[in-house]
PDB file of C-alpha atoms in Angstrom:
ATOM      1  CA  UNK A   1       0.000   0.000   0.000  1.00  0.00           C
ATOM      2  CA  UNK A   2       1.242   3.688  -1.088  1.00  0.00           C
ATOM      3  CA  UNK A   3       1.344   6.073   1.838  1.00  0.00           C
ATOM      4  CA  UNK A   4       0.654   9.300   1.188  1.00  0.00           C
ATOM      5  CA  UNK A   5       3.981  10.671   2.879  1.00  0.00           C
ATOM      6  CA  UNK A   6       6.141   8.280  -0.005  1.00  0.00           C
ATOM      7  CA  UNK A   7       4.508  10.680  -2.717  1.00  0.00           C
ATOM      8  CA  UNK A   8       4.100  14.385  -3.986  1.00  0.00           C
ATOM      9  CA  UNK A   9       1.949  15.652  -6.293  1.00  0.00           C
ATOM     10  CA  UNK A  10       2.901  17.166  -9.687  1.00  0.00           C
ATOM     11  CA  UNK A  11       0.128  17.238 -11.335  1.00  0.00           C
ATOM     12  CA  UNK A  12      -3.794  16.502 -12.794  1.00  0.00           C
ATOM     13  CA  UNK A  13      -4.964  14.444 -15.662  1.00  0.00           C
ATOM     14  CA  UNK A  14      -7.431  16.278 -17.879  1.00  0.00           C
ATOM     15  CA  UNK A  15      -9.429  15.600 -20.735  1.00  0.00           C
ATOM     16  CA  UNK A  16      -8.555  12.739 -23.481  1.00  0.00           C
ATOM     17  CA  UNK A  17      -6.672  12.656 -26.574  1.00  0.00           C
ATOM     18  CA  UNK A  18      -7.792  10.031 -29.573  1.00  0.00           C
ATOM     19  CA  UNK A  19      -9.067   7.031 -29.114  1.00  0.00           C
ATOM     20  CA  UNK A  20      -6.072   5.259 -28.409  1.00  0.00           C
ATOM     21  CA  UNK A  21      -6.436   6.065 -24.691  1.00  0.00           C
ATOM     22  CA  UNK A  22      -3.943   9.118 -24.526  1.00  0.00           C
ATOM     23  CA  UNK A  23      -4.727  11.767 -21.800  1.00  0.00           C
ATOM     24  CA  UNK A  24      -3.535  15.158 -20.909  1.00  0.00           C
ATOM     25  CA  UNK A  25      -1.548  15.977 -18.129  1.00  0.00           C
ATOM     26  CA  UNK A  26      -1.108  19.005 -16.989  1.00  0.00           C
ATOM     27  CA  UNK A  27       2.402  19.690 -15.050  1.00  0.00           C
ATOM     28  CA  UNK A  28       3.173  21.477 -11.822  1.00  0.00           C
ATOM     29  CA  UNK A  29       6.617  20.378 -11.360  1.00  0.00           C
ATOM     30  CA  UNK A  30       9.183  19.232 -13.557  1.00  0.00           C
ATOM     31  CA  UNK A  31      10.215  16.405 -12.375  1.00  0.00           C
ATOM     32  CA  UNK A  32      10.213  15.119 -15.700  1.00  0.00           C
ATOM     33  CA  UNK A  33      13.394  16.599 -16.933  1.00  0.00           C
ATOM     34  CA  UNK A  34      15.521  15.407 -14.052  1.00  0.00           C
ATOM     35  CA  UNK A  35      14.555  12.175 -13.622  1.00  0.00           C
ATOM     36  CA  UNK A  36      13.085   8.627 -15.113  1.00  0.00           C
ATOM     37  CA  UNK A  37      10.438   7.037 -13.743  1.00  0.00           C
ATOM     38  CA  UNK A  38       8.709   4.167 -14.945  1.00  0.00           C
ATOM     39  CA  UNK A  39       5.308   4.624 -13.378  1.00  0.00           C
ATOM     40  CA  UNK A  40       3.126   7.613 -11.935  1.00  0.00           C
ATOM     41  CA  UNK A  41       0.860   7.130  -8.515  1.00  0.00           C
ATOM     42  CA  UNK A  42      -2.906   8.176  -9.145  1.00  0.00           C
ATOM     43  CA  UNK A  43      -5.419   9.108  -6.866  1.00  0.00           C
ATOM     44  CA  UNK A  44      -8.233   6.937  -7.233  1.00  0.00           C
ATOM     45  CA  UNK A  45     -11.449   7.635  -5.216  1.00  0.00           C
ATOM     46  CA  UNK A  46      -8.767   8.128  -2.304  1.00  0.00           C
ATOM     47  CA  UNK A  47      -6.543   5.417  -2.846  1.00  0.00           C
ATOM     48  CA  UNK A  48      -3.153   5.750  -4.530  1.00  0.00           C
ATOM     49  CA  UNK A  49      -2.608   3.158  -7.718  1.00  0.00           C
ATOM     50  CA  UNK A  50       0.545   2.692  -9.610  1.00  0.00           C
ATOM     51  CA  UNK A  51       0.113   3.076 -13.265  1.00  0.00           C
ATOM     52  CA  UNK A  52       2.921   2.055 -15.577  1.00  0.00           C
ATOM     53  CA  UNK A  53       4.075   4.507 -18.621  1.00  0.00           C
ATOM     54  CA  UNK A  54       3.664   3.073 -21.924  1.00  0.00           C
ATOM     55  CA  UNK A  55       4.653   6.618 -23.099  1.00  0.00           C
ATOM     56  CA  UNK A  56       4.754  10.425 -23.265  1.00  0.00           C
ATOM     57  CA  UNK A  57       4.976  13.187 -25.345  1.00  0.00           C
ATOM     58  CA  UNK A  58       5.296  17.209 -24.087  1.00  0.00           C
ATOM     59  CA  UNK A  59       2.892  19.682 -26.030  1.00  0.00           C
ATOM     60  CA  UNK A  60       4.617  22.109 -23.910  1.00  0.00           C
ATOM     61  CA  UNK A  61       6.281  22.341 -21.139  1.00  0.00           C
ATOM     62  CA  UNK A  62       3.291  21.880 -18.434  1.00  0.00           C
ATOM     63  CA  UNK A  63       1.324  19.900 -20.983  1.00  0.00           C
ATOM     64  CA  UNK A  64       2.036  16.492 -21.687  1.00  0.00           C
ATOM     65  CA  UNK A  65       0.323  13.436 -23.707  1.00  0.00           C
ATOM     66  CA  UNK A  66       0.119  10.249 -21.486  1.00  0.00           C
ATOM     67  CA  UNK A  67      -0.594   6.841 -22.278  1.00  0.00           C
ATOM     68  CA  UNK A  68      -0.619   3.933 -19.699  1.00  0.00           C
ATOM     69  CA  UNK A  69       0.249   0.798 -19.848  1.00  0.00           C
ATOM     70  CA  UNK A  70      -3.400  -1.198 -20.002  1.00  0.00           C
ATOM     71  CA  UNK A  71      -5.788   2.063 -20.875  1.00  0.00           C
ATOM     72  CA  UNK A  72      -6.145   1.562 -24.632  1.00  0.00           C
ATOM     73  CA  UNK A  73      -9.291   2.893 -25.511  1.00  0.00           C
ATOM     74  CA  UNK A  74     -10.565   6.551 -25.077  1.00  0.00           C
ATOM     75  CA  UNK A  75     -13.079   5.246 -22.209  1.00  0.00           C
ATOM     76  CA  UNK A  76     -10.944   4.093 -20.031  1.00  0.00           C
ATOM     77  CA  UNK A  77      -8.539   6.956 -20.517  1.00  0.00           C
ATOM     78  CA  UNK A  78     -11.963   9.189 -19.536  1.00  0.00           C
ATOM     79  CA  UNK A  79     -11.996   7.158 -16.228  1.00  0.00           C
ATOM     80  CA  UNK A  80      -8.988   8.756 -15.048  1.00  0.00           C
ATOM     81  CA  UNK A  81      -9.882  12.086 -16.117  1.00  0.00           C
ATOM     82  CA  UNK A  82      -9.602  14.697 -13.098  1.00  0.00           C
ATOM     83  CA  UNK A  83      -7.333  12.265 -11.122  1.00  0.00           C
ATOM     84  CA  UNK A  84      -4.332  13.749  -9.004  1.00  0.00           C
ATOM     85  CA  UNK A  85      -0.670  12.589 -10.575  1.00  0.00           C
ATOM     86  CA  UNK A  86       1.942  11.671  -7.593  1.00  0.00           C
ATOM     87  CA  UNK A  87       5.271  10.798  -8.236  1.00  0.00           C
ATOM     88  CA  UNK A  88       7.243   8.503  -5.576  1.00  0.00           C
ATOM     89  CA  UNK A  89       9.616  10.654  -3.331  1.00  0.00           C
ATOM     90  CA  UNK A  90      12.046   7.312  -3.687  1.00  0.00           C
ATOM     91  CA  UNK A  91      12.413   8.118  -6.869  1.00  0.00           C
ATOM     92  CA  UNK A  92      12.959  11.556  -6.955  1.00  0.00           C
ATOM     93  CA  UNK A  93      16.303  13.061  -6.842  1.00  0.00           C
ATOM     94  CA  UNK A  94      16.047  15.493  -4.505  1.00  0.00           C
ATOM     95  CA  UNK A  95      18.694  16.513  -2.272  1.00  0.00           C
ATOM     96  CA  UNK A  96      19.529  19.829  -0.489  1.00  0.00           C
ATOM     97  CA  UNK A  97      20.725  21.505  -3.698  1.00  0.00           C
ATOM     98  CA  UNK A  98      18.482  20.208  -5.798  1.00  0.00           C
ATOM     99  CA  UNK A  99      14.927  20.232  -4.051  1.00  0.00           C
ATOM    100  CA  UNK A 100      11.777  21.575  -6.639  1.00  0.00           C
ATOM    101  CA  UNK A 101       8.766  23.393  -4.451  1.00  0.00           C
ATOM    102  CA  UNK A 102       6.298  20.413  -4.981  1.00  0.00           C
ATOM    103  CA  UNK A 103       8.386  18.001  -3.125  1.00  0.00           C
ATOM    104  CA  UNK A 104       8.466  20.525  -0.088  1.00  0.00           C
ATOM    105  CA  UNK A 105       5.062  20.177   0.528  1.00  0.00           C
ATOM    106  CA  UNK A 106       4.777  18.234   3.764  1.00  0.00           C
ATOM    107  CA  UNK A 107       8.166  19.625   5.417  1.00  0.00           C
ATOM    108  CA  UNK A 108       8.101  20.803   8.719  1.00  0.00           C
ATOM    109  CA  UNK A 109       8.886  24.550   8.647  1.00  0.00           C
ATOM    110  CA  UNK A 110      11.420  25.262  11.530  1.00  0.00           C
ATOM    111  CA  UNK A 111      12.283  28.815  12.806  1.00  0.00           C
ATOM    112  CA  UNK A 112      15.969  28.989  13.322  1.00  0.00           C
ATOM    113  CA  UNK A 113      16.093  32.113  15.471  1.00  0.00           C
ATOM    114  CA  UNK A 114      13.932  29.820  17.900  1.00  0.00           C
ATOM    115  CA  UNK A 115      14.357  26.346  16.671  1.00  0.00           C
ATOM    116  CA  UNK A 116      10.871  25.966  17.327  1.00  0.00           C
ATOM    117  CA  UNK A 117       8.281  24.453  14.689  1.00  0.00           C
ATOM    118  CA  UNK A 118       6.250  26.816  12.668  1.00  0.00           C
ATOM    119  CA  UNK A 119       4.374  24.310  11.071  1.00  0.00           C
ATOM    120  CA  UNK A 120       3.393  21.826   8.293  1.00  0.00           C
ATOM    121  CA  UNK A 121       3.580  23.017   4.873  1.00  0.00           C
ATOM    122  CA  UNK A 122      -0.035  21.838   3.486  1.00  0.00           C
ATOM    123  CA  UNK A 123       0.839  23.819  -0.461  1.00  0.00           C
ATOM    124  CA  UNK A 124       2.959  26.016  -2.040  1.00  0.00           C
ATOM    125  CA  UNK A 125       1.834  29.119  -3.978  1.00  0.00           C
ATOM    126  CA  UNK A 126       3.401  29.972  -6.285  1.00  0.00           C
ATOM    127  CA  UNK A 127       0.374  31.949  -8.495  1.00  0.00           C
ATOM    128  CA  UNK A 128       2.389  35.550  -7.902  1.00  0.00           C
ATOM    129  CA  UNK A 129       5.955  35.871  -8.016  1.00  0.00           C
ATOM    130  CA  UNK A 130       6.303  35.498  -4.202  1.00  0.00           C
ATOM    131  CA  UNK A 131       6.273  32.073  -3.267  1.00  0.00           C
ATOM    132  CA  UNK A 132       4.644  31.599  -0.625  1.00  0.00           C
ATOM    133  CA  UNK A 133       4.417  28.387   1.891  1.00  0.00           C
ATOM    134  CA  UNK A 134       0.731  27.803   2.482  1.00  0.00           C
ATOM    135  CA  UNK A 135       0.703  25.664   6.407  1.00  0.00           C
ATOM    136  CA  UNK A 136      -1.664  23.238   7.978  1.00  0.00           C
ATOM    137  CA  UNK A 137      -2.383  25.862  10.524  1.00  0.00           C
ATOM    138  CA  UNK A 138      -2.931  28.325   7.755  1.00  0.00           C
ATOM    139  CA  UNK A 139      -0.395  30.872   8.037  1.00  0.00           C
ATOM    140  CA  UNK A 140       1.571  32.191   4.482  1.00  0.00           C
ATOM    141  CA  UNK A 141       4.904  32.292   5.021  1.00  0.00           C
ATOM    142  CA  UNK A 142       7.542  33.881   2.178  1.00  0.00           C
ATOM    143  CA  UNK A 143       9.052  30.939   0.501  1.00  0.00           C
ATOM    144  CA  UNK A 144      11.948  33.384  -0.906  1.00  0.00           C
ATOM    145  CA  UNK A 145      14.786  31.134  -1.296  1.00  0.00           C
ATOM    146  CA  UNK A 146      17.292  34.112   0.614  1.00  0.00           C
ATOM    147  CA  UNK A 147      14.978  33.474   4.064  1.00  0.00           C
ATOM    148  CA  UNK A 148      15.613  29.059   3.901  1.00  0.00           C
ATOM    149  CA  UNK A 149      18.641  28.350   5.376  1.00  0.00           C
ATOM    150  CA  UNK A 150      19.065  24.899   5.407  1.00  0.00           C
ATOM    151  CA  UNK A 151      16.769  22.075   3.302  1.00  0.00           C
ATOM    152  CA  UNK A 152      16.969  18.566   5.203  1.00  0.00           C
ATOM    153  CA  UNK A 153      15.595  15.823   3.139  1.00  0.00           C
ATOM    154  CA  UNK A 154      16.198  13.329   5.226  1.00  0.00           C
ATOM    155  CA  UNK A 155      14.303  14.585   8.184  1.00  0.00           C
ATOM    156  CA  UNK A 156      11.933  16.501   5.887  1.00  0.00           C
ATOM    157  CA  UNK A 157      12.313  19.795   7.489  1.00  0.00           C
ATOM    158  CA  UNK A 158      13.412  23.643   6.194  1.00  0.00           C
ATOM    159  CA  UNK A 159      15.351  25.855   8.748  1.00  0.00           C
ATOM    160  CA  UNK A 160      13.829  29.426   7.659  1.00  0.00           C
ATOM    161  CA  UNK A 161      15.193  32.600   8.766  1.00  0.00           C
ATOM    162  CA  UNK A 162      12.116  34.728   9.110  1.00  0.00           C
ATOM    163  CA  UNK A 163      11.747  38.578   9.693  1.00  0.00           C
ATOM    164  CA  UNK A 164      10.992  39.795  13.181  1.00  0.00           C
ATOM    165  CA  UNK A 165       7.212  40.082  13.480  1.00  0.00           C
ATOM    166  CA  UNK A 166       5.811  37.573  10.380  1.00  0.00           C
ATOM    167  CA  UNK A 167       4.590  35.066  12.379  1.00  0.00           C
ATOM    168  CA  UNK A 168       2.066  37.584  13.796  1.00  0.00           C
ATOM    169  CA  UNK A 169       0.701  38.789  10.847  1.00  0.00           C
TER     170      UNK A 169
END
């Protein structure tokens, strides 16, 4: 069974494409062009299934065609329409220089003038050109890659240095 803490979303499956069971999916991370993967988790009705890639092509570069290995026909590519695309954290590369905002999303967010947790990072937004780190306990906190300090994939956890006075706002 997939646990939701192995995985990180990058992404939605939208409408189909043919008949030969090719759907479009719609990129928020690009995960894609750093590293090979042989199979996507989707979220079905709540539970996370591994589907195999039979192959992909990129319309552009949030936009890709999919096609799965077993979803031939243009039905059973409409099944998965609207389904949320994970990809396995033990696949991903990431490391402390090389880290993209998707995978952040359930870090612990640690102040390191206090060393004390801020919080769980529920989303990123990244809609305006300030990140932002959306938490469980709803606060935004800057995501500004001058305030993180230290990235600690192992532990999942960012050290931020934050500005006197944010976490009252």
């Amino acid at each position: 069974m997939i646990r939701r803490e192995e995985v990180y979303k990058i992404g939605r499956l939208g409408k189909t494409h043919g008949v030969r069971g090719e759907i479009s999916f719609l990129l928020d991370d690009d995960v894609f062009d750093r590293t090979d993967a042989d199979y996507l988790i989707l979220d079905i009705d709540g539970i996370l299934v591994p589907f195999f890639i039979e192959e992909y092509r990129f319309k552009t570069d949030s936009n890709a065609l999919m096609k799965f290995d077993g979803i031939d026909t243009q039905e059973r590519a409409r099944e998965l329409t609207g389904c949320d695309v994970y990809f396995p954290r033990s696949l991903s590369d990431e490391d402390e220089t090389n880290v993209s905002w998707a995978e952040l999303v359930g870090y612990s967010l640690i102040d390191s003038n206090s060393g004390k947790t801020i919080g769980e990072i529920a989303a990123i937004d990244d809609t305006t050109i300030n990140i932002l780190f959306e938490l469980t306990n709803g606060k935004l906190i800057p995501a500004s890659e001058e305030l993180i300090q230290q990235i600690d994939t192992k532990r999942h956890q960012i050290e931020i240095n934050l500005p006197e006075g944010i976490l009252e706002l």
